[in-house]
PDB file of C-alpha atoms and ligand atoms in Angstrom:
ATOM      1  CA  MET A1430       6.739 -22.415  19.458  1.00 61.00           C
ATOM      2  CA  PRO A1431       6.157 -18.646  19.821  1.00 79.00           C
ATOM      3  CA  PHE A1432       7.893 -17.213  15.639  1.00 91.00           C
ATOM      4  CA  GLU A1433      11.313 -15.214  16.691  1.00 95.00           C
ATOM      5  CA  LYS A1434      11.469 -12.142  15.211  1.00 96.00           C
ATOM      6  CA  THR A1435      13.783 -11.316  12.900  1.00 97.00           C
ATOM      7  CA  PRO A1436      17.106  -9.933  13.852  1.00 96.00           C
ATOM      8  CA  GLY A1437      17.454  -6.499  14.180  1.00 95.00           C
ATOM      9  CA  TRP A1438      14.025  -6.021  13.361  1.00 96.00           C
ATOM     10  CA  LEU A1439      11.694  -3.226  14.420  1.00 96.00           C
ATOM     11  CA  ASP A1440       8.705  -2.991  16.048  1.00 97.00           C
ATOM     12  CA  TRP A1441       6.443  -0.479  15.025  1.00 97.00           C
ATOM     13  CA  TYR A1442       5.864   2.609  17.240  1.00 95.00           C
ATOM     14  CA  ALA A1443       3.266   2.488  19.996  1.00 94.00           C
ATOM     15  CA  GLY A1444       2.247   5.782  21.052  1.00 92.00           C
ATOM     16  CA  PRO A1445       1.864   8.051  17.629  1.00 95.00           C
ATOM     17  CA  SER A1446       1.731  11.748  18.188  1.00 94.00           C
ATOM     18  CA  LYS A1447      -1.508  13.372  17.137  1.00 95.00           C
ATOM     19  CA  PRO A1448      -1.311  14.158  13.933  1.00 95.00           C
ATOM     20  CA  ARG A1449      -1.111  18.361  13.790  1.00 94.00           C
ATOM     21  CA  PHE A1450      -2.775  17.828  10.560  1.00 96.00           C
ATOM     22  CA  THR A1451      -6.498  17.230  10.328  1.00 98.00           C
ATOM     23  CA  VAL A1452      -7.674  14.501   7.610  1.00 98.00           C
ATOM     24  CA  PRO A1453     -10.145  15.220   5.901  1.00 98.00           C
ATOM     25  CA  GLU A1454     -13.654  12.972   7.247  1.00 98.00           C
ATOM     26  CA  GLY A1455     -14.405   9.978   6.066  1.00 98.00           C
ATOM     27  CA  ALA A1456      -9.926   9.631   5.040  1.00 98.00           C
ATOM     28  CA  VAL A1457      -8.390   5.902   3.654  1.00 99.00           C
ATOM     29  CA  ASP A1458      -5.357   5.159   5.385  1.00 99.00           C
ATOM     30  CA  ALA A1459      -5.495   2.715   1.444  1.00 99.00           C
ATOM     31  CA  HIS A1460      -1.775   0.546   2.306  1.00 98.00           C
ATOM     32  CA  CYS A1461      -1.422  -1.188   5.605  1.00 98.00           C
ATOM     33  CA  HIS A1462      -0.930  -4.467   6.983  1.00 98.00           C
ATOM     34  CA  VAL A1463      -1.631  -6.900   9.957  1.00 98.00           C
ATOM     35  CA  PHE A1464       0.482  -9.003  11.182  1.00 98.00           C
ATOM     36  CA  GLY A1465      -0.305 -12.278  12.851  1.00 97.00           C
ATOM     37  CA  PRO A1466      -0.810 -12.551  15.480  1.00 97.00           C
ATOM     38  CA  GLY A1467       1.346 -15.210  14.734  1.00 97.00           C
ATOM     39  CA  ALA A1468      -0.207 -17.673  18.119  1.00 96.00           C
ATOM     40  CA  GLU A1469      -3.307 -17.465  15.965  1.00 97.00           C
ATOM     41  CA  PHE A1470      -2.650 -16.428  12.715  1.00 98.00           C
ATOM     42  CA  PRO A1471       0.642 -18.493  12.234  1.00 97.00           C
ATOM     43  CA  PHE A1472       3.180 -16.973   9.925  1.00 98.00           C
ATOM     44  CA  ALA A1473       3.728 -18.779   6.127  1.00 98.00           C
ATOM     45  CA  PRO A1474       6.756 -21.049   6.350  1.00 97.00           C
ATOM     46  CA  GLU A1475       7.723 -19.730   2.603  1.00 96.00           C
ATOM     47  CA  ARG A1476       8.868 -16.012   4.481  1.00 97.00           C
ATOM     48  CA  LYS A1477      10.917 -13.791   3.679  1.00 97.00           C
ATOM     49  CA  TYR A1478      11.424 -12.352   7.533  1.00 98.00           C
ATOM     50  CA  THR A1479       8.900 -12.948  10.634  1.00 98.00           C
ATOM     51  CA  PRO A1480       7.863  -9.438  11.636  1.00 98.00           C
ATOM     52  CA  CYS A1481       6.362  -9.039  15.488  1.00 97.00           C
ATOM     53  CA  ASP A1482       2.764  -9.540  16.662  1.00 97.00           C
ATOM     54  CA  ALA A1483       0.014  -6.063  14.224  1.00 98.00           C
ATOM     55  CA  SER A1484      -3.244  -7.058  15.909  1.00 98.00           C
ATOM     56  CA  LYS A1485      -6.459  -5.754  13.890  1.00 98.00           C
ATOM     57  CA  GLN A1486      -6.681  -4.262  17.213  1.00 98.00           C
ATOM     58  CA  GLN A1487      -3.602  -2.278  16.607  1.00 98.00           C
ATOM     59  CA  LEU A1488      -4.266  -1.326  13.340  1.00 98.00           C
ATOM     60  CA  TYR A1489      -8.319  -0.007  14.331  1.00 98.00           C
ATOM     61  CA  ALA A1490      -6.887   1.533  17.508  1.00 98.00           C
ATOM     62  CA  LEU A1491      -3.876   3.675  15.463  1.00 98.00           C
ATOM     63  CA  ARG A1492      -6.948   4.033  12.204  1.00 98.00           C
ATOM     64  CA  ASP A1493      -8.263   6.116  15.078  1.00 98.00           C
ATOM     65  CA  ARG A1494      -5.764   7.328  16.977  1.00 98.00           C
ATOM     66  CA  LEU A1495      -5.197   9.365  13.244  1.00 98.00           C
ATOM     67  CA  GLY A1496      -8.558   9.769  12.377  1.00 98.00           C
ATOM     68  CA  PHE A1497      -8.837   8.190   9.835  1.00 98.00           C
ATOM     69  CA  ALA A1498     -12.535   6.618   8.746  1.00 98.00           C
ATOM     70  CA  ARG A1499     -11.397   3.618   7.203  1.00 98.00           C
ATOM     71  CA  ASN A1500      -8.001   0.773   5.778  1.00 99.00           C
ATOM     72  CA  VAL A1501      -6.962  -0.342   3.228  1.00 99.00           C
ATOM     73  CA  ILE A1502      -5.614  -4.178   4.016  1.00 99.00           C
ATOM     74  CA  VAL A1503      -2.539  -5.568   1.706  1.00 98.00           C
ATOM     75  CA  GLN A1504      -1.064  -8.725   2.907  1.00 98.00           C
ATOM     76  CA  ALA A1505       2.045  -8.742   3.743  1.00 98.00           C
ATOM     77  CA  THR A1506       4.497 -11.275   2.564  1.00 98.00           C
ATOM     78  CA  CYS A1507       4.964 -12.884   5.805  1.00 98.00           C
ATOM     79  CA  HIS A1508       1.292 -14.703   5.929  1.00 98.00           C
ATOM     80  CA  GLY A1509       2.466 -15.436   2.184  1.00 98.00           C
ATOM     81  CA  ALA A1510      -1.547 -16.629   0.299  1.00 98.00           C
ATOM     82  CA  ASP A1511      -2.714 -17.300   3.478  1.00 98.00           C
ATOM     83  CA  ASN A1512      -4.636 -14.758   3.765  1.00 98.00           C
ATOM     84  CA  ARG A1513      -6.838 -15.578   6.678  1.00 98.00           C
ATOM     85  CA  ALA A1514      -4.989 -12.979   9.121  1.00 98.00           C
ATOM     86  CA  MET A1515      -6.431 -10.501   6.458  1.00 98.00           C
ATOM     87  CA  VAL A1516      -9.625 -11.615   5.820  1.00 98.00           C
ATOM     88  CA  ASP A1517     -10.335 -11.399   9.801  1.00 98.00           C
ATOM     89  CA  ALA A1518      -9.447  -8.246  10.157  1.00 98.00           C
ATOM     90  CA  LEU A1519     -12.070  -7.017   7.176  1.00 98.00           C
ATOM     91  CA  ALA A1520     -14.274  -9.258   9.318  1.00 98.00           C
ATOM     92  CA  HIS A1521     -14.027  -7.619  12.871  1.00 98.00           C
ATOM     93  CA  SER A1522     -14.106  -4.100  11.047  1.00 98.00           C
ATOM     94  CA  GLY A1523     -17.554  -3.623  10.941  1.00 98.00           C
ATOM     95  CA  GLY A1524     -17.190  -3.265   6.830  1.00 98.00           C
ATOM     96  CA  ARG A1525     -15.062  -0.569   7.648  1.00 98.00           C
ATOM     97  CA  ALA A1526     -11.530  -2.322   5.704  1.00 99.00           C
ATOM     98  CA  ARG A1527     -11.239  -3.912   1.866  1.00 99.00           C
ATOM     99  CA  GLY A1528      -7.655  -6.531   1.411  1.00 98.00           C
ATOM    100  CA  ILE A1529      -5.852  -6.797  -1.218  1.00 99.00           C
ATOM    101  CA  ALA A1530      -5.150 -10.572  -1.066  1.00 98.00           C
ATOM    102  CA  THR A1531      -1.846 -12.758  -2.403  1.00 98.00           C
ATOM    103  CA  VAL A1532      -3.336 -15.792  -4.162  1.00 98.00           C
ATOM    104  CA  ARG A1533      -1.826 -18.621  -6.394  1.00 97.00           C
ATOM    105  CA  ARG A1534      -2.810 -20.004  -9.793  1.00 96.00           C
ATOM    106  CA  ASP A1535      -4.494 -23.163  -7.586  1.00 97.00           C
ATOM    107  CA  VAL A1536      -6.833 -20.685  -6.127  1.00 98.00           C
ATOM    108  CA  ALA A1537     -11.020 -21.853  -5.814  1.00 97.00           C
ATOM    109  CA  ASP A1538     -13.938 -19.655  -7.624  1.00 96.00           C
ATOM    110  CA  VAL A1539     -15.633 -20.259  -5.067  1.00 97.00           C
ATOM    111  CA  GLU A1540     -12.654 -18.903  -2.543  1.00 98.00           C
ATOM    112  CA  LEU A1541     -12.507 -15.626  -4.870  1.00 98.00           C
ATOM    113  CA  ARG A1542     -16.882 -15.656  -4.120  1.00 98.00           C
ATOM    114  CA  ALA A1543     -15.766 -15.685   0.036  1.00 98.00           C
ATOM    115  CA  MET A1544     -13.207 -12.777  -0.297  1.00 98.00           C
ATOM    116  CA  HIS A1545     -14.984 -10.622  -2.220  1.00 98.00           C
ATOM    117  CA  GLU A1546     -18.009 -11.366   0.408  1.00 98.00           C
ATOM    118  CA  ALA A1547     -15.125 -10.483   3.244  1.00 98.00           C
ATOM    119  CA  GLY A1548     -14.161  -7.456   1.425  1.00 98.00           C
ATOM    120  CA  VAL A1549     -11.503  -7.758  -0.467  1.00 98.00           C
ATOM    121  CA  ARG A1550     -10.417  -6.136  -3.949  1.00 98.00           C
ATOM    122  CA  GLY A1551      -7.391  -7.005  -5.571  1.00 98.00           C
ATOM    123  CA  VAL A1552      -4.107  -8.950  -5.612  1.00 98.00           C
ATOM    124  CA  ARG A1553      -0.682  -7.619  -4.817  1.00 98.00           C
ATOM    125  CA  PHE A1554       1.942  -9.550  -7.118  1.00 98.00           C
ATOM    126  CA  ASN A1555       5.753  -8.712  -5.526  1.00 97.00           C
ATOM    127  CA  PHE A1556       8.399  -8.812  -7.940  1.00 97.00           C
ATOM    128  CA  VAL A1557      10.452  -7.428  -4.659  1.00 97.00           C
ATOM    129  CA  LYS A1558      13.788  -9.814  -4.714  1.00 93.00           C
ATOM    130  CA  ARG A1559      13.942  -9.490  -0.715  1.00 95.00           C
ATOM    131  CA  LEU A1560      10.530 -10.942  -0.001  1.00 97.00           C
ATOM    132  CA  VAL A1561       9.329 -13.586  -2.595  1.00 95.00           C
ATOM    133  CA  ASP A1562      10.563 -16.066  -4.492  1.00 93.00           C
ATOM    134  CA  PHE A1563       9.278 -15.257  -8.320  1.00 90.00           C
ATOM    135  CA  THR A1564       6.402 -16.610  -9.573  1.00 93.00           C
ATOM    136  CA  PRO A1565       5.796 -16.634 -13.694  1.00 95.00           C
ATOM    137  CA  LYS A1566       4.263 -14.014 -15.697  1.00 96.00           C
ATOM    138  CA  ASP A1567       1.598 -16.908 -16.809  1.00 96.00           C
ATOM    139  CA  GLU A1568       0.543 -17.429 -13.529  1.00 97.00           C
ATOM    140  CA  LEU A1569      -0.512 -13.992 -13.070  1.00 98.00           C
ATOM    141  CA  LEU A1570      -2.511 -13.135 -16.104  1.00 98.00           C
ATOM    142  CA  GLU A1571      -3.570 -16.137 -15.472  1.00 98.00           C
ATOM    143  CA  ILE A1572      -4.600 -14.999 -12.323  1.00 98.00           C
ATOM    144  CA  ALA A1573      -5.662 -10.993 -13.604  1.00 98.00           C
ATOM    145  CA  ASP A1574      -7.941 -12.664 -15.580  1.00 98.00           C
ATOM    146  CA  ARG A1575      -9.339 -14.551 -13.101  1.00 98.00           C
ATOM    147  CA  ILE A1576      -9.628 -11.612 -10.062  1.00 98.00           C
ATOM    148  CA  GLU A1577     -10.986  -9.350 -12.872  1.00 98.00           C
ATOM    149  CA  GLY A1578     -13.690 -10.653 -13.156  1.00 96.00           C
ATOM    150  CA  PHE A1579     -15.149  -9.634  -9.266  1.00 97.00           C
ATOM    151  CA  GLY A1580     -13.591  -6.322 -10.417  1.00 97.00           C
ATOM    152  CA  TRP A1581     -10.515  -6.494  -8.264  1.00 98.00           C
ATOM    153  CA  HIS A1582      -7.721  -4.411  -8.934  1.00 98.00           C
ATOM    154  CA  VAL A1583      -3.979  -5.356  -9.126  1.00 98.00           C
ATOM    155  CA  VAL A1584      -1.564  -3.800  -7.065  1.00 98.00           C
ATOM    156  CA  ILE A1585       1.411  -4.235  -8.105  1.00 98.00           C
ATOM    157  CA  TYR A1586       5.351  -3.911  -5.687  1.00 98.00           C
ATOM    158  CA  PHE A1587       8.382  -3.773  -7.764  1.00 98.00           C
ATOM    159  CA  GLU A1588      11.329  -1.291  -8.060  1.00 96.00           C
ATOM    160  CA  SER A1589      12.846   1.656  -9.861  1.00 96.00           C
ATOM    161  CA  VAL A1590      15.211  -0.286 -11.413  1.00 96.00           C
ATOM    162  CA  ASP A1591      12.897  -2.608 -11.975  1.00 97.00           C
ATOM    163  CA  LEU A1592       9.974  -1.038 -14.249  1.00 98.00           C
ATOM    164  CA  PRO A1593      11.523  -1.439 -18.209  1.00 98.00           C
ATOM    165  CA  GLU A1594      12.011  -4.739 -17.802  1.00 97.00           C
ATOM    166  CA  LEU A1595       7.915  -5.583 -16.624  1.00 98.00           C
ATOM    167  CA  TRP A1596       6.837  -2.848 -18.887  1.00 98.00           C
ATOM    168  CA  ASP A1597       5.429  -4.740 -21.196  1.00 98.00           C
ATOM    169  CA  PHE A1598       4.256  -7.757 -18.335  1.00 98.00           C
ATOM    170  CA  PHE A1599       2.063  -4.594 -17.010  1.00 98.00           C
ATOM    171  CA  THR A1600       0.793  -3.589 -19.316  1.00 98.00           C
ATOM    172  CA  ALA A1601      -0.864  -6.675 -20.350  1.00 97.00           C
ATOM    173  CA  LEU A1602      -3.043  -7.134 -17.453  1.00 98.00           C
ATOM    174  CA  PRO A1603      -6.529  -6.191 -17.977  1.00 97.00           C
ATOM    175  CA  THR A1604      -7.248  -4.322 -15.073  1.00 98.00           C
ATOM    176  CA  THR A1605      -6.982  -1.382 -12.537  1.00 98.00           C
ATOM    177  CA  ILE A1606      -3.506  -0.942 -11.666  1.00 98.00           C
ATOM    178  CA  VAL A1607      -2.061   0.375  -9.029  1.00 98.00           C
ATOM    179  CA  VAL A1608       1.394   1.033  -8.004  1.00 98.00           C
ATOM    180  CA  ASP A1609       3.707   0.177  -4.176  1.00 98.00           C
ATOM    181  CA  HIS A1610       5.200   3.302  -3.377  1.00 98.00           C
ATOM    182  CA  MET A1611       6.373   5.400  -6.962  1.00 98.00           C
ATOM    183  CA  GLY A1612       7.550   2.894  -8.052  1.00 97.00           C
ATOM    184  CA  ARG A1613      10.009   2.594  -5.121  1.00 98.00           C
ATOM    185  CA  PRO A1614      12.090   6.249  -7.299  1.00 97.00           C
ATOM    186  CA  ASP A1615      16.148   6.692  -6.106  1.00 96.00           C
ATOM    187  CA  VAL A1616      15.334   9.761  -4.548  1.00 96.00           C
ATOM    188  CA  SER A1617      18.912  10.902  -5.145  1.00 95.00           C
ATOM    189  CA  LYS A1618      18.766  11.709  -8.347  1.00 96.00           C
ATOM    190  CA  PRO A1619      17.143  13.433 -10.325  1.00 95.00           C
ATOM    191  CA  LEU A1620      13.275  13.973 -10.998  1.00 96.00           C
ATOM    192  CA  ASP A1621      14.234  14.550 -14.706  1.00 95.00           C
ATOM    193  CA  GLY A1622      16.195  11.985 -14.847  1.00 96.00           C
ATOM    194  CA  PRO A1623      15.491   9.133 -17.106  1.00 96.00           C
ATOM    195  CA  GLU A1624      14.260   6.395 -13.777  1.00 96.00           C
ATOM    196  CA  PHE A1625      11.670   8.464 -12.890  1.00 97.00           C
ATOM    197  CA  ALA A1626      10.336  10.453 -16.179  1.00 98.00           C
ATOM    198  CA  LEU A1627       9.801   6.818 -17.520  1.00 98.00           C
ATOM    199  CA  PHE A1628       7.617   6.090 -14.873  1.00 98.00           C
ATOM    200  CA  VAL A1629       5.115   9.202 -15.175  1.00 98.00           C
ATOM    201  CA  ARG A1630       5.497   8.258 -18.623  1.00 98.00           C
ATOM    202  CA  PHE A1631       3.953   4.708 -17.659  1.00 98.00           C
ATOM    203  CA  MET A1632       1.508   6.797 -15.364  1.00 98.00           C
ATOM    204  CA  GLN A1633      -0.105   8.965 -18.461  1.00 98.00           C
ATOM    205  CA  GLU A1634      -0.090   6.470 -21.772  1.00 98.00           C
ATOM    206  CA  HIS A1635      -1.819   4.490 -18.742  1.00 98.00           C
ATOM    207  CA  PRO A1636      -5.215   5.519 -17.538  1.00 98.00           C
ATOM    208  CA  ASN A1637      -5.053   2.576 -15.645  1.00 98.00           C
ATOM    209  CA  VAL A1638      -2.803   3.032 -13.409  1.00 98.00           C
ATOM    210  CA  TRP A1639      -2.982   3.941 -10.284  1.00 99.00           C
ATOM    211  CA  SER A1640      -0.079   5.228  -7.825  1.00 98.00           C
ATOM    212  CA  LYS A1641       0.951   5.301  -3.811  1.00 98.00           C
ATOM    213  CA  VAL A1642       1.895   7.988  -2.515  1.00 98.00           C
ATOM    214  CA  THR A1643       3.820   6.388   1.242  1.00 97.00           C
ATOM    215  CA  CYS A1644       6.295   5.409   1.912  1.00 95.00           C
ATOM    216  CA  PRO A1645       8.891   8.327   2.327  1.00 93.00           C
ATOM    217  CA  GLU A1646      10.568   6.663   5.467  1.00 93.00           C
ATOM    218  CA  ARG A1647      11.105   3.601   3.471  1.00 94.00           C
ATOM    219  CA  LEU A1648      12.598   6.517   0.408  1.00 95.00           C
ATOM    220  CA  SER A1649      14.197   8.580   1.541  1.00 92.00           C
ATOM    221  CA  ILE A1650      17.657   9.558   1.994  1.00 88.00           C
ATOM    222  CA  SER A1651      17.540  12.412   3.873  1.00 82.00           C
ATOM    223  CA  GLY A1652      15.417  10.806   6.813  1.00 79.00           C
ATOM    224  CA  PRO A1653      12.518  11.389   9.466  1.00 77.00           C
ATOM    225  CA  PRO A1654      12.719  14.315  11.911  1.00 67.00           C
ATOM    226  CA  ALA A1655      15.454  15.259  14.238  1.00 60.00           C
ATOM    227  CA  LEU A1656      15.113  15.383  17.552  1.00 45.00           C
ATOM    228  CA  ASN A1657      14.534  19.306  17.625  1.00 40.00           C
ATOM    229  CA  GLY A1658      11.531  19.005  16.010  1.00 53.00           C
ATOM    230  CA  GLU A1659      12.771  20.325  12.306  1.00 56.00           C
ATOM    231  CA  GLN A1660       9.146  20.490  10.379  1.00 58.00           C
ATOM    232  CA  ASN A1661      10.099  19.229   6.432  1.00 60.00           C
ATOM    233  CA  ALA A1662      10.513  15.550   7.565  1.00 76.00           C
ATOM    234  CA  TYR A1663      12.277  13.097   4.543  1.00 88.00           C
ATOM    235  CA  ARG A1664      11.848  16.832   2.703  1.00 89.00           C
ATOM    236  CA  ASP A1665      14.159  14.577  -0.708  1.00 93.00           C
ATOM    237  CA  VAL A1666      10.536  12.480  -1.349  1.00 95.00           C
ATOM    238  CA  VAL A1667       8.449  15.836  -0.824  1.00 94.00           C
ATOM    239  CA  PRO A1668       8.718  16.666  -4.438  1.00 97.00           C
ATOM    240  CA  PHE A1669       8.652  13.299  -6.274  1.00 98.00           C
ATOM    241  CA  ALA A1670       5.056  12.458  -4.308  1.00 98.00           C
ATOM    242  CA  ARG A1671       3.834  15.977  -5.349  1.00 98.00           C
ATOM    243  CA  HIS A1672       4.566  15.984  -8.549  1.00 98.00           C
ATOM    244  CA  ILE A1673       2.500  12.255  -9.071  1.00 98.00           C
ATOM    245  CA  VAL A1674       0.131  13.993  -6.130  1.00 98.00           C
ATOM    246  CA  GLU A1675      -0.686  17.807  -8.846  1.00 98.00           C
ATOM    247  CA  THR A1676      -0.271  15.789 -12.569  1.00 98.00           C
ATOM    248  CA  PHE A1677      -2.441  13.108 -11.604  1.00 98.00           C
ATOM    249  CA  PRO A1678      -4.569  13.948  -8.106  1.00 98.00           C
ATOM    250  CA  ASP A1679      -7.026  11.907  -9.198  1.00 98.00           C
ATOM    251  CA  ARG A1680      -5.246   8.342  -9.450  1.00 98.00           C
ATOM    252  CA  VAL A1681      -3.390   9.210  -5.775  1.00 99.00           C
ATOM    253  CA  LEU A1682      -3.638   6.512  -2.884  1.00 99.00           C
ATOM    254  CA  TRP A1683      -1.671   6.939   0.422  1.00 98.00           C
ATOM    255  CA  GLY A1684      -1.339   4.398   3.813  1.00 98.00           C
ATOM    256  CA  THR A1685      -0.055   4.581   6.498  1.00 98.00           C
ATOM    257  CA  ASP A1686       2.471   1.121   5.758  1.00 98.00           C
ATOM    258  CA  TRP A1687       1.026   0.224   9.470  1.00 98.00           C
ATOM    259  CA  PRO A1688       3.420  -1.467  11.316  1.00 98.00           C
ATOM    260  CA  HIS A1689       6.170  -1.064   8.338  1.00 98.00           C
ATOM    261  CA  PRO A1690       7.889  -4.129   7.511  1.00 98.00           C
ATOM    262  CA  ASN A1691      11.864  -4.462   6.539  1.00 96.00           C
ATOM    263  CA  LEU A1692      12.386  -1.044   8.105  1.00 94.00           C
ATOM    264  CA  LYS A1693      16.212  -1.144   9.133  1.00 88.00           C
ATOM    265  CA  SER A1694      17.835   1.741  10.999  1.00 84.00           C
ATOM    266  CA  HIS A1695      14.308   3.587  12.188  1.00 88.00           C
ATOM    267  CA  MET A1696      10.486   2.961  12.715  1.00 93.00           C
ATOM    268  CA  PRO A1697       8.872   6.226  12.280  1.00 92.00           C
ATOM    269  CA  ASP A1698       5.872   8.155  14.569  1.00 93.00           C
ATOM    270  CA  ASP A1699       2.645   7.802  12.796  1.00 95.00           C
ATOM    271  CA  GLY A1700       1.779  11.352  13.815  1.00 94.00           C
ATOM    272  CA  LEU A1701       4.747  12.697  11.569  1.00 91.00           C
ATOM    273  CA  LEU A1702       3.627  10.614   8.555  1.00 94.00           C
ATOM    274  CA  VAL A1703       0.132  12.609   8.228  1.00 95.00           C
ATOM    275  CA  ASP A1704       1.798  15.811   9.166  1.00 93.00           C
ATOM    276  CA  PHE A1705       3.783  14.538   5.239  1.00 92.00           C
ATOM    277  CA  ILE A1706       0.494  14.763   3.861  1.00 96.00           C
ATOM    278  CA  PRO A1707       0.102  19.090   3.315  1.00 96.00           C
ATOM    279  CA  HIS A1708       3.869  18.508   1.753  1.00 94.00           C
ATOM    280  CA  ILE A1709       3.058  16.297  -1.089  1.00 97.00           C
ATOM    281  CA  ALA A1710      -0.913  17.129  -0.774  1.00 98.00           C
ATOM    282  CA  PRO A1711      -0.244  20.850  -0.638  1.00 97.00           C
ATOM    283  CA  THR A1712      -4.499  21.271  -1.121  1.00 98.00           C
ATOM    284  CA  LYS A1713      -7.666  21.108   0.677  1.00 98.00           C
ATOM    285  CA  GLU A1714      -9.084  19.685  -2.655  1.00 98.00           C
ATOM    286  CA  LEU A1715      -5.538  17.259  -3.161  1.00 98.00           C
ATOM    287  CA  GLN A1716      -6.003  16.136  -0.219  1.00 98.00           C
ATOM    288  CA  ARG A1717      -9.286  15.761  -0.557  1.00 98.00           C
ATOM    289  CA  LYS A1718      -9.203  13.154  -3.760  1.00 98.00           C
ATOM    290  CA  LEU A1719      -5.412  11.364  -1.695  1.00 98.00           C
ATOM    291  CA  LEU A1720      -8.017  10.260   1.133  1.00 98.00           C
ATOM    292  CA  VAL A1721     -11.299  10.092   0.367  1.00 98.00           C
ATOM    293  CA  ASP A1722     -12.036  10.590  -3.048  1.00 98.00           C
ATOM    294  CA  ASN A1723     -10.137   8.117  -4.785  1.00 98.00           C
ATOM    295  CA  PRO A1724     -10.115   5.654  -2.680  1.00 98.00           C
ATOM    296  CA  MET A1725     -14.085   5.344  -2.140  1.00 98.00           C
ATOM    297  CA  ARG A1726     -14.085   5.272  -5.875  1.00 98.00           C
ATOM    298  CA  LEU A1727     -12.010   1.872  -6.105  1.00 98.00           C
ATOM    299  CA  TYR A1728     -12.542  -0.166  -2.594  1.00 98.00           C
ATOM    300  CA  TRP A1729     -15.601   1.943  -1.538  1.00 98.00           C
ATOM    301  CA  PRO A1730     -17.524   2.349  -5.102  1.00 96.00           C
ATOM    302  CA  GLU A1731     -20.922   1.512  -4.059  1.00 95.00           C
ATOM    303  CA  LEU A1732     -21.010   4.894  -1.551  1.00 94.00           C
ATOM    304  CA  THR A1733     -20.019   6.828  -4.158  1.00 88.00           C
ATOM    305  CA  ARG A1734     -22.720   5.666  -6.437  1.00 68.00           C
ATOM    306  CA  GLU A1735     -25.083   6.258  -3.511  1.00 59.00           C
ATOM    307  CA  LYS A1736     -23.816   9.722  -2.575  1.00 63.00           C
ATOM    308  CA  GLN A1737     -24.141  11.298  -6.364  1.00 61.00           C
ATOM    309  CA  GLN A1738     -27.323   9.814  -6.151  1.00 55.00           C
TER     310      GLN A1738
HETATM  311  C1  0GY B2720       5.426  -2.616   2.651  1.00 64.28           C
HETATM  312  C2  0GY B2720       6.386  -3.217   2.092  1.00 64.28           C
HETATM  313  C3  0GY B2720       7.710  -4.147   1.647  1.00 64.28           C
HETATM  314  C4  0GY B2720       6.272  -5.285   3.223  1.00 64.28           C
HETATM  315  C5  0GY B2720       6.218  -5.733   2.546  1.00 64.28           C
HETATM  316  O1  0GY B2720       4.390  -7.336   2.384  1.00 64.28           O
HETATM  317  C6  0GY B2720       5.153  -7.479   2.959  1.00 64.28           C
HETATM  318  O2  0GY B2720       6.634  -7.529   3.430  1.00 64.28           O
HETATM  319  O3  0GY B2720       4.914  -5.310   1.761  1.00 64.28           O
HETATM  320  C7  0GY B2720       8.866  -4.212   2.169  1.00 64.28           C
HETATM  321  O4  0GY B2720      10.068  -4.082   2.992  1.00 64.28           O
HETATM  322  O5  0GY B2720       9.115  -2.628   1.055  1.00 64.28           O
HETATM  323  O6  0GY B2720       4.545  -2.035   0.865  1.00 64.28           O
HETATM  324  O7  0GY B2720       4.987  -2.916   3.344  1.00 64.28           O
END
């Protein structure tokens, strides 16, 4: 039986425009996913949505179209802890993709080792209630302790209102921590309000915390570019992302989030998402750190070291 998409599911945007902004050489799309294809890599029984297919070939075609050199493929919740689609994509990347897995407590060391060989460099802990069922914190801490031995890091995904409650758990993690989508700020609130200030403090007080300045299309209330070609799309997200980039230039990452799970109102043109980058990283130096230096240091440190020698 083929999988039936969740009603109202928006397919990813075919034929994205060629970005006007040229990304620096060696740029990394550090947050993207593959979905299936479901006929080859079935979606997990416990999933909260059934997406369209979005294959590794389609992802790599987008990479080339946008001018990127590498990808970091994050295990999507629709595949649960079955990492085969993501690992298969890594295996077909020619070393140009790294992965973030989802694992459970019962994962064997040999499985972790095999994933490391394939290019996995971290695990994702997801606290967004509409996406996953609750996993006890002691299980997550146990996983974090085990993956630390591989030199991996933890990617965390949560809503900004939940940060106070999760703070103690996050700050107990032993590894580098990468936050998805800036902890999903409510961009209708002030930049200097208590909620976003708490996130900034989280990064300030914990030098092991990084942030992806991703998903303006998910966070924006003002919305996408108007059909008349308005330049400054998702403008309400700009001050938040730019503040993080300028305050923590060595701990930020950028990604497309292709194929954009769970968008309800519009599907972004990935070319226009790339054009958003100079609004949040206005100088060449910030752009190089965001798109090349930082992701390379985290995901391909062996290449970074080679270069320095
Ligand atoms: C994202 C965001 C979402 C979904 C997932 O793994 C996922 O299902 O990450 C979301 O719905 O907010 O990072 O792609």
